[in-house]
């Protein structure tokens, strides 16, 4: 149905491009952060929902239940205990704010720091959602290279020296240290200490985004940057999207009260969904650990299937590092491939991939890269989809040069 009303001159002139209508998922869906459908713990979530609603359902009559504006207290207590055990973060439940996904955490932290024209430092390969948000806020985005150990300390020093010489104090250093998106590297402890030392020296806080940290293959998560200092030199966000399910839309911000008291007034939605918080808290108490243990194994298997399919189809023309965990593989193709174009033509053949240009602060450098999510598709679908991708890529760019092996 078309709208009969004429909005000309009424809508803001700086809105983002109009959304395209959703037309369903492609057959081979390797984009975004969708997770493994068979791993969603449906039966235990049903049990948890029944139990918690019978016990506490009446508290839904109040905004914030009995827990106040930071979110459902048992969930905040679970997060605080888990972060102490797994990430070395000392915080109490009142230093945890429940958010609607860590995307809301990103928005909230950005909103207290970033005004138009402010400089922010990010990894030069980073989460597209972070880049678009900072662009929309009118930030000056300074990309600093990442290497096999995450954010490069020497390049960070150079950037900080350069900005200081220009009289600019960036608002924060945004980093994804544990299973970086998109490179899937884990920053070792020594590098973490170097980054923290630079943050202290130049008096620039760190904005730490750890939404994949539960998915390090061996289950051993390094101490978080926040855990190494335990104060607001590091503002920390996390999520249940990758460990349980993205559609739950539950994440969190960790900050001490002086910072939290500035962030909280920016969360103006009356609280994140209460049912999700209650059910998740009830579920996590008993089941979180065994669940992520099994999920990691499943994801590792799928990562291996994807790497094997790429080797079979592209040979050494697809370059990638074995990921340290997570749900993505970051792939480099030969220079004559343009992955933005490849993503468009592949989609017509039913294969969705994320073009690298959207995951880099220098889109030109991202032209030969693509991010492939292996978490959602069954192994057979991964094999087939990579075969179709190779066919399309050869037709468009002559890569891979070898005839594809049978994949159907
Ligand atoms: C680095 C990073 N941060 C934040 C998010 C947002 O996730 P969510 O809002 O589902 O927690 C994502 C999602 O892919 C991500 O990769």
Coordinates of C-alpha atoms and ligand atoms in Angstrom, one line a residue:
X1 CA 0.0 0.0 0.0
X2 CA 1.3 3.5 -0.8
X3 CA 1.1 6.3 1.7
X4 CA -1.3 9.0 0.5
X5 CA 0.3 11.6 2.7
X6 CA 3.0 14.0 1.3
X7 CA 6.0 14.1 3.6
X8 CA 8.0 16.4 1.3
X9 CA 10.0 18.9 3.4
X10 CA 9.0 17.3 6.7
X11 CA 11.5 14.4 7.1
X12 CA 15.0 15.4 8.2
X13 CA 17.3 15.9 5.3
X14 CA 20.1 13.9 7.0
X15 CA 18.3 10.5 7.3
X16 CA 20.2 7.4 6.3
X17 CA 19.2 5.8 3.0
X18 CA 15.7 4.3 3.0
X19 CA 15.5 0.7 4.1
X20 CA 15.0 -2.0 1.5
X21 CA 12.0 -4.3 2.1
X22 CA 13.0 -7.7 3.5
X23 CA 12.5 -10.4 0.8
X24 CA 13.6 -13.5 2.8
X25 CA 16.9 -15.1 3.4
X26 CA 19.0 -16.5 0.5
X27 CA 19.7 -20.2 0.3
X28 CA 23.3 -19.9 1.4
X29 CA 23.3 -17.3 4.2
X30 CA 26.8 -16.3 5.3
X31 CA 26.1 -12.8 6.4
X32 CA 25.5 -11.1 9.7
X33 CA 25.8 -12.8 13.1
X34 CA 23.2 -15.5 12.8
X35 CA 23.9 -18.5 15.0
X36 CA 23.4 -22.3 14.9
X37 CA 19.6 -23.0 15.0
X38 CA 20.0 -26.5 16.4
X39 CA 22.1 -25.1 19.3
X40 CA 19.3 -22.8 20.6
X41 CA 18.5 -24.4 24.0
X42 CA 14.7 -24.4 23.4
X43 CA 13.6 -27.0 26.0
X44 CA 15.6 -25.5 28.8
X45 CA 14.4 -22.0 27.8
X46 CA 10.8 -23.2 28.0
X47 CA 11.4 -24.7 31.5
X48 CA 13.1 -21.5 32.6
X49 CA 10.3 -19.3 31.3
X50 CA 7.6 -21.4 33.1
X51 CA 9.5 -21.4 36.3
X52 CA 10.4 -17.8 36.5
X53 CA 6.9 -16.6 35.3
X54 CA 5.2 -18.7 37.9
X55 CA 7.4 -17.3 40.6
X56 CA 7.8 -13.7 39.6
X57 CA 5.4 -13.0 36.8
X58 CA 3.5 -10.4 38.8
X59 CA 6.5 -8.1 38.8
X60 CA 5.9 -7.5 35.1
X61 CA 3.3 -4.9 36.3
X62 CA 6.2 -2.5 37.0
X63 CA 8.7 -0.8 34.7
X64 CA 12.0 -2.4 35.7
X65 CA 10.3 -5.2 37.7
X66 CA 11.6 -5.1 41.3
X67 CA 15.1 -4.3 40.0
X68 CA 15.3 -0.6 39.0
X69 CA 16.5 1.0 35.8
X70 CA 19.7 -1.1 35.4
X71 CA 17.8 -4.2 34.6
X72 CA 16.7 -7.5 36.2
X73 CA 18.9 -8.0 39.2
X74 CA 19.4 -11.8 39.0
X75 CA 20.7 -11.3 35.4
X76 CA 23.1 -8.5 36.5
X77 CA 24.3 -10.8 39.4
X78 CA 24.9 -13.6 37.0
X79 CA 26.9 -11.4 34.6
X80 CA 29.0 -9.9 37.4
X81 CA 29.9 -13.4 38.8
X82 CA 30.6 -14.7 35.3
X83 CA 32.9 -11.7 34.4
X84 CA 34.7 -12.1 37.7
X85 CA 35.3 -15.8 37.0
X86 CA 36.0 -15.7 33.3
X87 CA 37.4 -12.2 32.5
X88 CA 38.9 -11.1 35.8
X89 CA 36.5 -8.2 36.0
X90 CA 35.6 -7.1 39.6
X91 CA 32.2 -5.4 39.5
X92 CA 29.0 -5.7 41.4
X93 CA 25.5 -6.0 40.0
X94 CA 25.1 -2.2 40.2
X95 CA 27.9 -1.7 37.8
X96 CA 26.1 -3.7 35.1
X97 CA 23.5 -2.2 32.9
X98 CA 21.3 -4.5 30.8
X99 CA 20.9 -3.3 27.3
X100 CA 18.9 -4.3 24.2
X101 CA 21.8 -6.1 22.6
X102 CA 25.3 -4.8 22.7
X103 CA 24.3 -2.6 19.8
X104 CA 22.4 -0.5 22.4
X105 CA 25.5 -0.6 24.5
X106 CA 27.5 0.8 21.6
X107 CA 24.9 3.6 21.1
X108 CA 24.9 4.5 24.8
X109 CA 28.6 4.7 25.2
X110 CA 28.9 6.6 21.9
X111 CA 26.2 9.0 22.9
X112 CA 28.0 10.1 26.1
X113 CA 31.4 10.6 24.3
X114 CA 31.0 11.5 20.7
X115 CA 29.8 14.8 19.2
X116 CA 30.1 15.8 15.5
X117 CA 33.8 16.3 14.6
X118 CA 35.2 14.4 17.6
X119 CA 38.0 11.9 16.8
X120 CA 37.7 8.3 17.8
X121 CA 40.3 5.5 17.3
X122 CA 39.1 2.2 16.0
X123 CA 40.8 -0.9 14.6
X124 CA 41.2 -0.5 10.8
X125 CA 39.3 -3.7 10.3
X126 CA 36.3 -3.6 12.6
X127 CA 32.6 -4.2 13.1
X128 CA 30.6 -2.5 10.3
X129 CA 27.9 -1.6 12.9
X130 CA 30.5 0.4 14.8
X131 CA 31.7 2.2 11.7
X132 CA 28.2 3.2 10.5
X133 CA 27.2 4.4 14.0
X134 CA 30.3 6.6 14.3
X135 CA 29.8 7.9 10.8
X136 CA 26.2 8.9 11.6
X137 CA 27.4 10.7 14.7
X138 CA 29.8 12.7 12.5
X139 CA 32.9 11.4 14.2
X140 CA 36.3 11.6 12.7
X141 CA 37.2 7.9 12.5
X142 CA 40.9 7.1 12.8
X143 CA 41.7 3.5 11.8
X144 CA 44.7 1.9 13.4
X145 CA 46.0 -1.4 11.9
X146 CA 45.4 -4.7 13.5
X147 CA 47.8 -7.6 13.1
X148 CA 47.8 -11.3 14.2
X149 CA 47.6 -10.1 17.8
X150 CA 44.9 -7.6 17.4
X151 CA 45.3 -3.8 17.6
X152 CA 48.9 -2.9 16.9
X153 CA 50.5 -1.1 19.8
X154 CA 53.2 0.6 17.7
X155 CA 50.6 1.9 15.2
X156 CA 48.4 3.0 18.0
X157 CA 51.3 5.0 19.5
X158 CA 52.0 6.6 16.1
X159 CA 48.3 7.6 15.7
X160 CA 48.2 9.0 19.3
X161 CA 51.4 11.0 18.7
X162 CA 50.1 12.3 15.4
X163 CA 46.8 13.4 16.8
X164 CA 48.4 15.0 19.9
X165 CA 50.6 17.0 17.6
X166 CA 47.5 18.2 15.8
X167 CA 46.0 19.2 19.2
X168 CA 43.4 16.5 19.1
X169 CA 42.5 14.3 22.0
X170 CA 40.4 11.4 20.7
X171 CA 37.4 10.4 22.8
X172 CA 38.2 6.7 23.1
X173 CA 40.1 3.7 21.6
X174 CA 37.5 1.2 20.5
X175 CA 38.8 -2.4 20.4
X176 CA 37.4 -5.9 20.1
X177 CA 40.3 -7.7 21.9
X178 CA 38.9 -11.2 22.2
X179 CA 37.9 -12.9 18.9
X180 CA 38.2 -9.7 17.0
X181 CA 35.5 -8.9 14.4
X182 CA 36.3 -9.6 11.5
X183 CA 39.8 -11.1 11.9
X184 CA 38.9 -13.5 14.8
X185 CA 42.3 -12.9 16.5
X186 CA 42.7 -12.9 20.3
X187 CA 44.9 -10.2 21.8
X188 CA 47.6 -11.7 24.0
X189 CA 48.2 -10.4 27.5
X190 CA 51.4 -8.6 26.7
X191 CA 49.7 -6.6 23.9
X192 CA 46.8 -5.8 26.3
X193 CA 49.3 -4.3 28.7
X194 CA 50.9 -2.2 25.9
X195 CA 47.5 -0.9 24.8
X196 CA 46.5 0.0 28.4
X197 CA 49.9 1.7 29.0
X198 CA 49.2 3.9 25.9
X199 CA 45.7 4.6 27.1
X200 CA 47.2 5.8 30.5
X201 CA 50.1 7.8 28.9
X202 CA 47.8 9.7 26.5
X203 CA 44.8 9.8 28.9
X204 CA 42.4 8.2 26.3
X205 CA 39.9 5.7 27.7
X206 CA 39.4 2.3 26.1
X207 CA 36.0 1.1 24.8
X208 CA 36.2 -2.7 25.0
X209 CA 33.6 -4.7 23.0
X210 CA 33.7 -8.4 24.0
X211 CA 30.7 -9.9 22.5
X212 CA 32.5 -13.0 21.2
X213 CA 34.7 -13.7 24.2
X214 CA 32.7 -16.8 25.3
X215 CA 33.5 -18.4 22.0
X216 CA 37.3 -18.8 22.2
X217 CA 37.7 -22.5 21.0
X218 CA 39.5 -23.8 24.1
X219 CA 37.2 -21.9 26.4
X220 CA 40.0 -20.0 28.0
X221 CA 39.3 -16.3 27.8
X222 CA 42.1 -13.9 28.5
X223 CA 41.6 -11.3 31.2
X224 CA 39.6 -8.5 29.8
X225 CA 41.2 -5.0 29.5
X226 CA 38.6 -3.9 32.0
X227 CA 39.7 -6.6 34.4
X228 CA 43.3 -5.5 34.2
X229 CA 42.5 -2.0 35.6
X230 CA 39.0 -2.4 37.1
X231 CA 38.0 1.2 36.6
X232 CA 36.5 3.4 34.0
X233 CA 39.8 3.7 32.1
X234 CA 38.0 0.9 30.3
X235 CA 34.3 0.8 29.6
X236 CA 33.2 -2.7 28.7
X237 CA 30.3 -4.1 26.8
X238 CA 29.2 -7.7 26.2
X239 CA 26.3 -9.7 24.8
X240 CA 24.3 -12.9 24.9
X241 CA 23.8 -12.8 21.1
X242 CA 26.7 -15.0 20.2
X243 CA 26.6 -17.4 23.2
X244 CA 22.8 -18.0 23.4
X245 CA 20.8 -16.3 20.6
X246 CA 20.9 -12.9 18.8
X247 CA 17.1 -12.5 18.7
X248 CA 16.9 -12.3 22.5
X249 CA 18.5 -8.8 22.1
X250 CA 20.3 -8.9 25.5
X251 CA 23.7 -7.3 26.2
X252 CA 25.3 -5.3 28.9
X253 CA 27.6 -2.4 29.8
X254 CA 30.0 -2.6 32.7
X255 CA 31.0 0.8 34.2
X256 CA 31.5 2.2 37.7
X257 CA 28.9 4.6 39.0
X258 CA 30.6 7.9 37.9
X259 CA 30.4 6.7 34.3
X260 CA 27.3 4.6 34.7
X261 CA 25.4 7.7 36.1
X262 CA 26.2 9.5 32.8
X263 CA 25.3 6.5 30.6
X264 CA 22.0 5.6 32.3
X265 CA 20.1 8.8 31.5
X266 CA 20.8 8.1 27.8
X267 CA 18.8 4.8 28.0
X268 CA 15.4 6.3 27.5
X269 CA 13.4 3.1 26.5
X270 CA 11.9 2.3 29.9
X271 CA 14.1 -0.8 30.2
X272 CA 15.0 -3.7 28.0
X273 CA 12.5 -6.6 27.5
X274 CA 11.7 -8.0 30.9
X275 CA 10.7 -11.5 29.8
X276 CA 13.9 -12.0 28.0
X277 CA 15.9 -10.9 31.0
X278 CA 14.0 -13.1 33.4
X279 CA 14.1 -16.2 31.3
X280 CA 17.8 -15.8 30.5
X281 CA 18.8 -15.3 34.1
X282 CA 16.8 -18.4 35.1
X283 CA 18.3 -20.4 32.3
X284 CA 21.9 -19.2 32.7
X285 CA 22.2 -20.2 36.4
X286 CA 22.2 -23.9 35.6
X287 CA 22.9 -24.2 31.9
X288 CA 25.1 -21.4 30.5
X289 CA 28.4 -23.3 31.0
X290 CA 27.5 -26.7 29.4
X291 CA 25.7 -24.8 26.7
X292 CA 28.6 -22.7 25.5
X293 CA 30.9 -25.7 25.8
X294 CA 28.8 -27.6 23.3
X295 CA 28.3 -24.6 21.1
X296 CA 32.0 -24.0 20.8
X297 CA 32.5 -27.5 19.6
X298 CA 29.7 -27.1 17.0
X299 CA 31.1 -23.8 15.8
X300 CA 34.6 -25.2 15.6
X301 CA 33.3 -28.0 13.3
X302 CA 31.6 -25.5 11.1
X303 CA 34.7 -23.3 10.9
X304 CA 36.7 -26.4 9.7
X305 CA 34.0 -27.2 7.1
X306 CA 34.2 -23.7 5.7
X307 CA 38.0 -23.7 5.6
X308 CA 38.0 -27.1 3.9
X309 CA 35.4 -25.9 1.3
X310 CA 37.4 -22.8 0.6
X311 CA 40.6 -24.7 0.1
X312 CA 38.8 -27.2 -2.2
X313 CA 37.2 -24.5 -4.3
X314 CA 39.7 -21.6 -4.3
X315 CA 43.0 -23.4 -3.5
X316 CA 45.6 -20.9 -2.3
X317 CA 43.7 -18.1 -3.9
X318 CA 41.6 -17.7 -0.8
X319 CA 43.8 -16.6 2.1
X320 CA 42.7 -16.8 5.7
X321 CA 44.0 -17.5 9.2
X322 CA 42.5 -20.3 11.3
X323 CA 40.1 -18.3 13.6
X324 CA 40.7 -18.5 17.3
X325 CA 37.0 -18.7 18.0
X326 CA 33.7 -17.0 17.1
X327 CA 31.5 -17.3 14.1
X328 CA 33.4 -15.7 11.2
X329 CA 36.2 -16.3 8.7
X330 CA 37.9 -13.2 7.2
X331 CA 39.0 -14.1 3.7
X332 CA 41.4 -12.4 1.3
X333 CA 41.0 -12.9 -2.4
X334 CA 43.3 -11.9 -5.2
X335 CA 43.7 -8.2 -6.2
X336 CA 41.4 -8.5 -9.2
X337 CA 38.4 -9.4 -7.2
X338 CA 36.1 -6.7 -5.9
X339 CA 34.0 -8.2 -3.1
X340 CA 31.4 -5.5 -3.1
X341 CA 30.5 -6.5 -6.7
X342 CA 31.0 -10.2 -5.9
X343 CA 28.5 -9.9 -3.0
X344 CA 25.9 -8.4 -5.4
X345 CA 26.2 -11.1 -8.1
X346 CA 26.6 -13.9 -5.6
X347 CA 23.3 -12.9 -4.0
X348 CA 21.6 -13.3 -7.3
X349 CA 22.9 -16.9 -7.2
X350 CA 21.6 -17.4 -3.7
X351 CA 24.8 -16.8 -1.7
X352 CA 25.1 -13.9 0.8
X353 CA 28.5 -12.7 1.9
X354 CA 29.6 -9.6 3.7
X355 CA 31.9 -7.4 1.5
X356 CA 35.2 -6.4 3.2
X357 CA 34.8 -2.7 2.3
X358 CA 32.1 -2.4 5.0
X359 CA 34.4 -3.9 7.7
X360 CA 37.3 -1.6 7.1
X361 CA 37.9 2.1 7.9
X362 CA 39.5 2.3 4.4
X363 CA 36.9 0.7 2.1
X364 CA 39.3 0.6 -0.8
X365 CA 41.6 -1.7 1.2
X366 CA 38.6 -3.9 2.0
X367 CA 37.8 -4.5 -1.7
X368 CA 39.6 -7.9 -1.8
X369 CA 38.2 -9.2 1.5
X370 CA 35.0 -10.8 2.6
X371 CA 33.6 -11.9 5.9
X372 CA 31.9 -15.3 5.9
X373 CA 29.7 -16.4 8.8
X374 CA 29.9 -20.1 9.3
X375 CA 27.7 -20.4 12.4
X376 CA 24.2 -20.5 10.9
X377 CA 24.4 -22.8 7.8
X378 CA 24.5 -26.6 8.2
X379 CA 27.8 -28.1 7.0
X380 CA 26.4 -29.4 3.7
X381 CA 25.0 -26.0 3.0
X382 CA 28.4 -24.4 3.7
X383 CA 30.1 -26.8 1.2
X384 CA 27.5 -26.2 -1.5
X385 CA 27.4 -22.4 -0.9
X386 CA 31.1 -22.1 -1.2
X387 CA 31.0 -24.0 -4.5
X388 CA 28.4 -21.7 -5.9
X389 CA 30.4 -18.7 -4.7
X390 CA 33.5 -20.0 -6.5
X391 CA 31.5 -20.5 -9.7
X392 CA 30.2 -16.9 -9.6
X393 CA 33.6 -15.5 -8.7
X394 CA 35.3 -17.3 -11.6
X395 CA 32.7 -16.1 -14.0
X396 CA 33.1 -12.4 -12.8
X397 CA 36.7 -12.2 -12.0
X398 CA 38.5 -15.3 -13.3
X399 CA 39.1 -16.4 -9.7
X400 CA 39.6 -19.2 -8.8
X401 CA 41.5 -20.0 -12.0
X402 CA 41.0 -23.8 -11.6
X403 CA 37.7 -25.4 -12.5
X404 CA 35.7 -25.8 -9.3
X405 CA 35.4 -29.3 -7.9
X406 CA 32.0 -30.8 -7.7
X407 CA 30.2 -29.5 -4.6
X408 CA 26.6 -30.6 -5.1
Ligands
LIG1 C1 31.8 -6.5 17.6 C2 30.3 -6.4 17.8 N1 29.8 -5.6 18.7 C3 28.4 -5.6 18.8 C4 27.6 -6.4 18.1 C5 26.1 -6.2 18.3 O1 25.6 -7.4 18.7 P1 24.2 -7.5 19.6 O2 23.5 -6.2 19.6 O3 23.4 -8.6 19.0 O4 24.7 -7.9 21.0 C6 28.1 -7.2 17.1 C7 27.2 -8.1 16.3 O5 27.6 -8.7 15.4 C8 29.5 -7.3 17.0 O6 30.1 -8.1 16.1

